[in-house]
């Protein structure tokens, strides 16, 4: 049986830099936001050991530490941060209906979606082991490539993003070995040519990962096999990058919001607005290009401002707060 229906002025679905930034702005605008953290409180950054490219941290910060600080900042302005995750929505009527943990029903004036996207991994036990240890497995070269300067790394993938990340790593690393499962790239010709013409990138076609090797703490190499000959060999490496795509966490919205062919929410260009009035999107749920903490935070700010203005236009008793802008 459902719990008593709760009415909320601004509901934020998901945490991470986008969700918490939206909460900070919404709370300062007197929107009394309620934020549900989701299945992974703090989002993808909680799996990142060191963050050195977010402004304001001259000595760097760990992902979990940053998320704790962002949550505290949101709570300082009286954001109601809750455990739990949204399992169902109904945006078909004037009232935005949301269900939490399949039981609690909430009616919302505005909704800000900050559910992010999940990196896709190969699923190998050894890959997951060193990913959880923070010992050399990553799905973001831009985030973590700096830690592998002058070292040898391996990257898996054959699309444009994989080529982009391999080229980025080539500027930092001594050698980049790129594993391509087929006998050709899926990437555009210009992107494929870029990596093929980079001196310190070695491309192994028809090659897949058998195991990520390590000493129990950090990655020391990668065992690969040729899927034509089944021949195996080991590649020395201190970093293993996976660039086989991301899956946006947007399945529960597909019946009501416009999504692109890969599941990212389509927003009105230059805004956080979706095709449903009063529903806004921020962070990696809509961003399949940049996928950085700082860009996610920026769109969280946009979503809160858009939601505040939408409320003000709809309800003359709700005034836009000047404190939001300073």
Tab-separated table of N, CA and C in Angstrom, residues 135-262:
chain	number	residue	atom	x	y	z
A	135	UNK	N	42.917	1.153	-8.485
A	135	UNK	CA	44.309	0.795	-8.731
A	135	UNK	C	44.716	0.760	-10.181
A	136	UNK	N	44.021	1.485	-11.059
A	136	UNK	CA	44.504	1.549	-12.422
A	136	UNK	C	43.482	1.315	-13.509
A	137	UNK	N	42.218	1.092	-13.162
A	137	UNK	CA	41.157	0.918	-14.152
A	137	UNK	C	40.300	2.183	-14.168
A	138	UNK	N	40.033	2.700	-15.355
A	138	UNK	CA	39.275	3.948	-15.477
A	138	UNK	C	38.438	3.932	-16.745
A	139	UNK	N	37.340	4.684	-16.725
A	139	UNK	CA	36.518	4.873	-17.923
A	139	UNK	C	36.559	6.326	-18.377
A	140	UNK	N	37.538	7.087	-17.898
A	140	UNK	CA	37.624	8.505	-18.261
A	140	UNK	C	39.071	8.945	-18.355
A	141	UNK	N	39.584	9.019	-19.575
A	141	UNK	CA	40.965	9.426	-19.780
A	141	UNK	C	41.191	10.883	-19.383
A	142	UNK	N	40.210	11.740	-19.678
A	142	UNK	CA	40.347	13.154	-19.336
A	142	UNK	C	40.421	13.332	-17.824
A	143	UNK	N	39.660	12.511	-17.095
A	143	UNK	CA	39.653	12.601	-15.629
A	143	UNK	C	40.956	12.080	-15.031
A	144	UNK	N	41.437	10.935	-15.524
A	144	UNK	CA	42.493	10.197	-14.832
A	144	UNK	C	43.805	10.088	-15.593
A	145	UNK	N	43.851	10.535	-16.852
A	145	UNK	CA	45.063	10.378	-17.641
A	145	UNK	C	46.284	11.026	-17.022
A	146	UNK	N	46.079	12.124	-16.331
A	146	UNK	CA	47.186	12.865	-15.711
A	146	UNK	C	48.023	11.975	-14.803
A	147	UNK	N	47.391	10.999	-14.142
A	147	UNK	CA	48.104	10.156	-13.176
A	147	UNK	C	49.010	9.128	-13.852
A	148	UNK	N	48.961	9.069	-15.184
A	148	UNK	CA	49.750	8.064	-15.906
A	148	UNK	C	50.774	8.723	-16.828
A	149	UNK	N	51.190	9.903	-16.478
A	149	UNK	CA	52.194	10.602	-17.279
A	149	UNK	C	53.471	9.787	-17.378
A	150	UNK	N	53.985	9.693	-18.601
A	150	UNK	CA	55.230	8.973	-18.889
A	150	UNK	C	55.154	7.485	-18.549
A	151	UNK	N	53.942	6.947	-18.503
A	151	UNK	CA	53.760	5.521	-18.261
A	151	UNK	C	53.134	4.862	-19.490
A	152	UNK	N	53.026	3.535	-19.450
A	152	UNK	CA	52.413	2.794	-20.549
A	152	UNK	C	51.016	2.347	-20.139
A	153	UNK	N	50.041	2.581	-21.020
A	153	UNK	CA	48.655	2.255	-20.701
A	153	UNK	C	48.014	1.495	-21.856
A	154	UNK	N	46.882	0.865	-21.550
A	154	UNK	CA	46.078	0.151	-22.547
A	154	UNK	C	44.690	0.757	-22.560
A	155	UNK	N	44.102	0.918	-23.744
A	155	UNK	CA	42.730	1.412	-23.845
A	155	UNK	C	41.924	0.486	-24.755
A	156	UNK	N	40.692	0.204	-24.358
A	156	UNK	CA	39.796	-0.668	-25.116
A	156	UNK	C	38.708	0.179	-25.769
A	157	UNK	N	38.480	-0.040	-27.062
A	157	UNK	CA	37.418	0.675	-27.745
A	157	UNK	C	37.770	0.936	-29.190
A	158	UNK	N	36.758	1.221	-30.005
A	158	UNK	CA	36.996	1.419	-31.430
A	158	UNK	C	36.166	2.549	-32.021
A	159	UNK	N	35.423	3.269	-31.184
A	159	UNK	CA	34.587	4.361	-31.659
A	159	UNK	C	35.279	5.705	-31.576
A	160	UNK	N	34.528	6.762	-31.894
A	160	UNK	CA	35.092	8.110	-31.850
A	160	UNK	C	35.599	8.476	-30.458
A	161	UNK	N	34.821	8.131	-29.434
A	161	UNK	CA	35.228	8.472	-28.066
A	161	UNK	C	36.520	7.763	-27.685
A	162	UNK	N	36.643	6.486	-28.078
A	162	UNK	CA	37.861	5.733	-27.777
A	162	UNK	C	39.064	6.364	-28.476
A	163	UNK	N	38.883	6.767	-29.729
A	163	UNK	CA	39.971	7.414	-30.462
A	163	UNK	C	40.353	8.740	-29.821
A	164	UNK	N	39.344	9.487	-29.403
A	164	UNK	CA	39.592	10.766	-28.749
A	164	UNK	C	40.390	10.571	-27.466
A	165	UNK	N	39.988	9.564	-26.685
A	165	UNK	CA	40.650	9.322	-25.405
A	165	UNK	C	42.066	8.774	-25.629
A	166	UNK	N	42.239	7.913	-26.614
A	166	UNK	CA	43.568	7.382	-26.910
A	166	UNK	C	44.509	8.504	-27.331
A	167	UNK	N	44.005	9.410	-28.165
A	167	UNK	CA	44.828	10.541	-28.603
A	167	UNK	C	45.173	11.452	-27.434
A	168	UNK	N	44.215	11.658	-26.544
A	168	UNK	CA	44.467	12.464	-25.342
A	168	UNK	C	45.571	11.816	-24.500
A	169	UNK	N	45.459	10.496	-24.289
A	169	UNK	CA	46.446	9.784	-23.485
A	169	UNK	C	47.829	9.816	-24.128
A	170	UNK	N	47.863	9.826	-25.453
A	170	UNK	CA	49.155	9.809	-26.149
A	170	UNK	C	49.985	11.046	-25.842
A	171	UNK	N	49.337	12.134	-25.463
A	171	UNK	CA	50.047	13.365	-25.128
A	171	UNK	C	50.669	13.308	-23.737
A	172	UNK	N	50.194	12.362	-22.934
A	172	UNK	CA	50.658	12.254	-21.554
A	172	UNK	C	51.533	11.031	-21.315
A	173	UNK	N	51.216	9.954	-22.016
A	173	UNK	CA	51.815	8.661	-21.716
A	173	UNK	C	52.952	8.325	-22.675
A	174	UNK	N	53.848	7.478	-22.190
A	174	UNK	CA	54.964	7.021	-23.017
A	174	UNK	C	54.460	6.186	-24.192
A	175	UNK	N	53.510	5.299	-23.896
A	175	UNK	CA	52.951	4.450	-24.940
A	175	UNK	C	51.499	4.138	-24.635
A	176	UNK	N	50.668	4.119	-25.682
A	176	UNK	CA	49.258	3.751	-25.559
A	176	UNK	C	48.999	2.567	-26.491
A	177	UNK	N	48.538	1.464	-25.930
A	177	UNK	CA	48.153	0.309	-26.745
A	177	UNK	C	46.638	0.281	-26.832
A	178	UNK	N	46.133	0.284	-28.047
A	178	UNK	CA	44.694	0.353	-28.271
A	178	UNK	C	44.185	-1.002	-28.752
A	179	UNK	N	43.198	-1.563	-28.041
A	179	UNK	CA	42.640	-2.859	-28.382
A	179	UNK	C	41.340	-2.677	-29.159
A	180	UNK	N	41.328	-3.166	-30.400
A	180	UNK	CA	40.164	-3.055	-31.273
A	180	UNK	C	39.645	-4.466	-31.549
A	181	UNK	N	38.406	-4.726	-31.208
A	181	UNK	CA	37.857	-6.083	-31.261
A	181	UNK	C	37.724	-6.607	-32.692
A	182	UNK	N	37.448	-5.724	-33.619
A	182	UNK	CA	37.274	-6.154	-35.007
A	182	UNK	C	38.541	-5.828	-35.807
A	183	UNK	N	38.468	-6.007	-37.124
A	183	UNK	CA	39.633	-5.712	-37.957
A	183	UNK	C	39.591	-4.289	-38.507
A	184	UNK	N	38.687	-3.466	-37.942
A	184	UNK	CA	38.587	-2.064	-38.353
A	184	UNK	C	37.945	-1.249	-37.234
A	185	UNK	N	38.087	0.056	-37.334
A	185	UNK	CA	37.485	0.965	-36.361
A	185	UNK	C	36.002	1.175	-36.672
A	186	UNK	N	35.239	1.475	-35.632
A	186	UNK	CA	33.870	1.950	-35.815
A	186	UNK	C	33.862	3.466	-35.929
A	187	UNK	N	34.959	4.085	-35.565
A	187	UNK	CA	35.061	5.545	-35.530
A	187	UNK	C	35.021	6.129	-36.945
A	188	UNK	N	34.790	7.424	-37.011
A	188	UNK	CA	34.840	8.134	-38.288
A	188	UNK	C	36.261	8.052	-38.842
A	189	UNK	N	36.395	8.186	-40.138
A	189	UNK	CA	37.704	8.040	-40.783
A	189	UNK	C	38.711	9.046	-40.253
A	190	UNK	N	38.254	10.261	-39.985
A	190	UNK	CA	39.184	11.293	-39.516
A	190	UNK	C	39.714	10.972	-38.124
A	191	UNK	N	38.845	10.414	-37.252
A	191	UNK	CA	39.278	10.057	-35.904
A	191	UNK	C	40.201	8.840	-35.936
A	192	UNK	N	39.856	7.854	-36.773
A	192	UNK	CA	40.707	6.666	-36.895
A	192	UNK	C	42.088	7.052	-37.430
A	193	UNK	N	42.098	7.948	-38.414
A	193	UNK	CA	43.377	8.382	-38.989
A	193	UNK	C	44.230	9.093	-37.947
A	194	UNK	N	43.602	9.815	-37.076
A	194	UNK	CA	44.350	10.559	-36.050
A	194	UNK	C	45.142	9.613	-35.153
A	195	UNK	N	44.507	8.531	-34.708
A	195	UNK	CA	45.246	7.606	-33.829
A	195	UNK	C	46.245	6.774	-34.626
A	196	UNK	N	45.897	6.409	-35.858
A	196	UNK	CA	46.820	5.602	-36.660
A	196	UNK	C	48.090	6.381	-37.009
A	197	UNK	N	47.971	7.694	-37.041
A	197	UNK	CA	49.122	8.537	-37.384
A	197	UNK	C	49.858	9.075	-36.164
A	198	UNK	N	49.474	8.606	-34.975
A	198	UNK	CA	50.152	9.038	-33.750
A	198	UNK	C	51.220	8.012	-33.395
A	199	UNK	N	52.448	8.476	-33.311
A	199	UNK	CA	53.601	7.585	-33.208
A	199	UNK	C	53.564	6.649	-32.001
A	200	UNK	N	53.118	7.154	-30.844
A	200	UNK	CA	53.187	6.315	-29.637
A	200	UNK	C	51.886	5.583	-29.323
A	201	UNK	N	51.006	5.464	-30.331
A	201	UNK	CA	49.811	4.632	-30.183
A	201	UNK	C	49.987	3.370	-31.026
A	202	UNK	N	49.953	2.212	-30.376
A	202	UNK	CA	49.996	0.936	-31.085
A	202	UNK	C	48.583	0.355	-31.110
A	203	UNK	N	48.114	-0.020	-32.286
A	203	UNK	CA	46.753	-0.547	-32.442
A	203	UNK	C	46.826	-2.050	-32.685
A	204	UNK	N	46.115	-2.810	-31.862
A	204	UNK	CA	46.035	-4.258	-32.028
A	204	UNK	C	44.616	-4.608	-32.460
A	205	UNK	N	44.463	-5.028	-33.722
A	205	UNK	CA	43.153	-5.393	-34.242
A	205	UNK	C	42.803	-6.830	-33.851
A	206	UNK	N	41.507	-7.154	-33.927
A	206	UNK	CA	41.022	-8.501	-33.596
A	206	UNK	C	41.532	-8.940	-32.219
A	207	UNK	N	41.589	-7.989	-31.313
A	207	UNK	CA	42.188	-8.267	-30.005
A	207	UNK	C	41.222	-7.901	-28.883
A	208	UNK	N	41.106	-8.810	-27.909
A	208	UNK	CA	40.216	-8.602	-26.772
A	208	UNK	C	40.966	-8.831	-25.474
A	209	UNK	N	40.368	-8.356	-24.388
A	209	UNK	CA	40.992	-8.478	-23.074
A	209	UNK	C	40.617	-9.804	-22.438
A	210	UNK	N	41.630	-10.533	-21.983
A	210	UNK	CA	41.407	-11.788	-21.269
A	210	UNK	C	41.394	-11.554	-19.762
A	211	UNK	N	42.317	-10.716	-19.303
A	211	UNK	CA	42.414	-10.444	-17.874
A	211	UNK	C	43.230	-9.185	-17.636
A	212	UNK	N	42.842	-8.429	-16.609
A	212	UNK	CA	43.647	-7.311	-16.149
A	212	UNK	C	44.583	-7.844	-15.071
A	213	UNK	N	45.880	-7.661	-15.266
A	213	UNK	CA	46.882	-8.204	-14.357
A	213	UNK	C	47.281	-7.157	-13.316
A	214	UNK	N	47.634	-7.621	-12.129
A	214	UNK	CA	48.051	-6.697	-11.085
A	214	UNK	C	48.719	-7.409	-9.938
A	215	UNK	N	49.165	-6.622	-8.980
A	215	UNK	CA	49.855	-7.188	-7.815
A	215	UNK	C	48.953	-7.281	-6.587
A	216	UNK	N	47.649	-7.132	-6.828
A	216	UNK	CA	46.702	-7.149	-5.715
A	216	UNK	C	46.290	-5.764	-5.267
A	217	UNK	N	47.044	-4.753	-5.688
A	217	UNK	CA	46.735	-3.373	-5.330
A	217	UNK	C	46.584	-2.485	-6.562
A	218	UNK	N	47.532	-2.638	-7.513
A	218	UNK	CA	47.516	-1.800	-8.715
A	218	UNK	C	47.709	-2.660	-9.956
A	219	UNK	N	47.319	-2.101	-11.095
A	219	UNK	CA	47.458	-2.781	-12.379
A	219	UNK	C	48.933	-2.819	-12.796
A	220	UNK	N	49.360	-3.969	-13.290
A	220	UNK	CA	50.728	-4.113	-13.787
A	220	UNK	C	50.762	-4.519	-15.263
A	221	UNK	N	49.612	-4.931	-15.804
A	221	UNK	CA	49.591	-5.341	-17.196
A	221	UNK	C	48.218	-5.829	-17.614
A	222	UNK	N	48.113	-6.222	-18.868
A	222	UNK	CA	46.852	-6.719	-19.417
A	222	UNK	C	47.152	-7.954	-20.274
A	223	UNK	N	46.423	-9.038	-20.024
A	223	UNK	CA	46.540	-10.229	-20.869
A	223	UNK	C	45.466	-10.146	-21.949
A	224	UNK	N	45.881	-10.233	-23.193
A	224	UNK	CA	44.960	-10.108	-24.315
A	224	UNK	C	45.015	-11.363	-25.173
A	225	UNK	N	43.997	-11.508	-26.029
A	225	UNK	CA	44.013	-12.627	-26.968
A	225	UNK	C	43.500	-12.173	-28.332
A	226	UNK	N	44.055	-12.783	-29.353
A	226	UNK	CA	43.621	-12.534	-30.716
A	226	UNK	C	42.402	-13.408	-30.990
A	227	UNK	N	41.265	-12.789	-31.318
A	227	UNK	CA	40.025	-13.557	-31.469
A	227	UNK	C	39.957	-14.327	-32.787
A	228	UNK	N	41.011	-14.241	-33.605
A	228	UNK	CA	41.101	-15.049	-34.823
A	228	UNK	C	41.956	-16.296	-34.583
A	229	UNK	N	43.056	-16.109	-33.837
A	229	UNK	CA	44.006	-17.210	-33.622
A	229	UNK	C	43.959	-17.779	-32.211
A	230	UNK	N	43.281	-17.046	-31.286
A	230	UNK	CA	43.229	-17.406	-29.859
A	230	UNK	C	44.590	-17.316	-29.171
A	231	UNK	N	45.557	-16.737	-29.846
A	231	UNK	CA	46.879	-16.561	-29.235
A	231	UNK	C	46.806	-15.479	-28.156
A	232	UNK	N	47.444	-15.757	-27.001
A	232	UNK	CA	47.443	-14.818	-25.880
A	232	UNK	C	48.836	-14.248	-25.662
A	233	UNK	N	48.870	-13.011	-25.168
A	233	UNK	CA	50.136	-12.448	-24.700
A	233	UNK	C	49.856	-11.327	-23.715
A	234	UNK	N	50.869	-11.004	-22.923
A	234	UNK	CA	50.732	-9.988	-21.885
A	234	UNK	C	51.330	-8.667	-22.345
A	235	UNK	N	50.647	-7.575	-21.981
A	235	UNK	CA	51.127	-6.229	-22.290
A	235	UNK	C	51.415	-5.515	-20.971
A	236	UNK	N	52.661	-5.106	-20.724
A	236	UNK	CA	52.939	-4.339	-19.499
A	236	UNK	C	52.204	-2.998	-19.537
A	237	UNK	N	51.547	-2.651	-18.438
A	237	UNK	CA	50.809	-1.381	-18.370
A	237	UNK	C	50.476	-1.067	-16.925
A	238	UNK	N	50.418	0.210	-16.613
A	238	UNK	CA	50.012	0.632	-15.273
A	238	UNK	C	48.579	1.155	-15.252
A	239	UNK	N	48.013	1.361	-16.446
A	239	UNK	CA	46.637	1.862	-16.532
A	239	UNK	C	45.845	1.121	-17.579
A	240	UNK	N	44.561	0.869	-17.283
A	240	UNK	CA	43.668	0.169	-18.203
A	240	UNK	C	42.420	1.025	-18.358
A	241	UNK	N	42.236	1.599	-19.552
A	241	UNK	CA	41.121	2.500	-19.811
A	241	UNK	C	40.075	1.802	-20.678
A	242	UNK	N	38.816	1.936	-20.285
A	242	UNK	CA	37.711	1.322	-21.011
A	242	UNK	C	36.888	2.434	-21.661
A	243	UNK	N	36.783	2.388	-22.976
A	243	UNK	CA	36.063	3.436	-23.715
A	243	UNK	C	35.090	2.781	-24.677
A	244	UNK	N	34.150	2.029	-24.113
A	244	UNK	CA	33.181	1.314	-24.950
A	244	UNK	C	31.774	1.899	-24.821
A	245	UNK	N	31.692	3.071	-24.206
A	245	UNK	CA	30.412	3.766	-24.166
A	245	UNK	C	29.858	3.988	-22.770
A	246	UNK	N	28.792	4.773	-22.715
A	246	UNK	CA	28.064	5.060	-21.480
A	246	UNK	C	26.584	4.783	-21.706
A	247	UNK	N	25.919	4.407	-20.640
A	247	UNK	CA	24.471	4.210	-20.714
A	247	UNK	C	23.796	5.212	-19.781
A	248	UNK	N	23.022	6.152	-20.338
A	248	UNK	CA	22.339	7.120	-19.476
A	248	UNK	C	21.290	6.430	-18.610
A	249	UNK	N	21.176	6.878	-17.380
A	249	UNK	CA	20.230	6.280	-16.432
A	249	UNK	C	18.864	6.966	-16.582
A	250	UNK	N	18.209	6.678	-17.691
A	250	UNK	CA	16.988	7.412	-18.041
A	250	UNK	C	15.814	6.516	-18.400
A	251	UNK	N	15.938	5.226	-18.186
A	251	UNK	CA	14.900	4.286	-18.638
A	251	UNK	C	13.513	4.626	-18.096
A	252	UNK	N	13.442	5.087	-16.845
A	252	UNK	CA	12.126	5.331	-16.241
A	252	UNK	C	11.415	6.539	-16.844
A	253	UNK	N	12.142	7.328	-17.643
A	253	UNK	CA	11.536	8.537	-18.217
A	253	UNK	C	11.115	8.362	-19.678
A	254	UNK	N	11.418	7.220	-20.283
A	254	UNK	CA	11.278	7.070	-21.735
A	254	UNK	C	9.842	7.199	-22.238
A	255	UNK	N	8.856	6.933	-21.389
A	255	UNK	CA	7.463	7.036	-21.831
A	255	UNK	C	6.952	8.476	-21.849
A	256	UNK	N	7.731	9.400	-21.282
A	256	UNK	CA	7.240	10.774	-21.142
A	256	UNK	C	8.183	11.835	-21.720
A	257	UNK	N	9.489	11.546	-21.719
A	257	UNK	CA	10.452	12.534	-22.195
A	257	UNK	C	11.050	12.113	-23.527
A	258	UNK	N	11.433	13.096	-24.328
A	258	UNK	CA	12.104	12.821	-25.591
A	258	UNK	C	13.552	12.424	-25.312
A	259	UNK	N	13.932	11.238	-25.817
A	259	UNK	CA	15.294	10.753	-25.669
A	259	UNK	C	15.909	10.589	-27.057
A	260	UNK	N	17.246	10.672	-27.120
A	260	UNK	CA	17.877	10.387	-28.407
A	260	UNK	C	18.024	8.879	-28.582
A	261	UNK	N	18.651	8.450	-29.666
A	261	UNK	CA	18.696	7.019	-29.981
A	261	UNK	C	19.480	6.205	-28.967
A	262	UNK	N	20.338	6.853	-28.175
A	262	UNK	CA	21.107	6.126	-27.161
A	262	UNK	C	20.554	6.307	-25.751
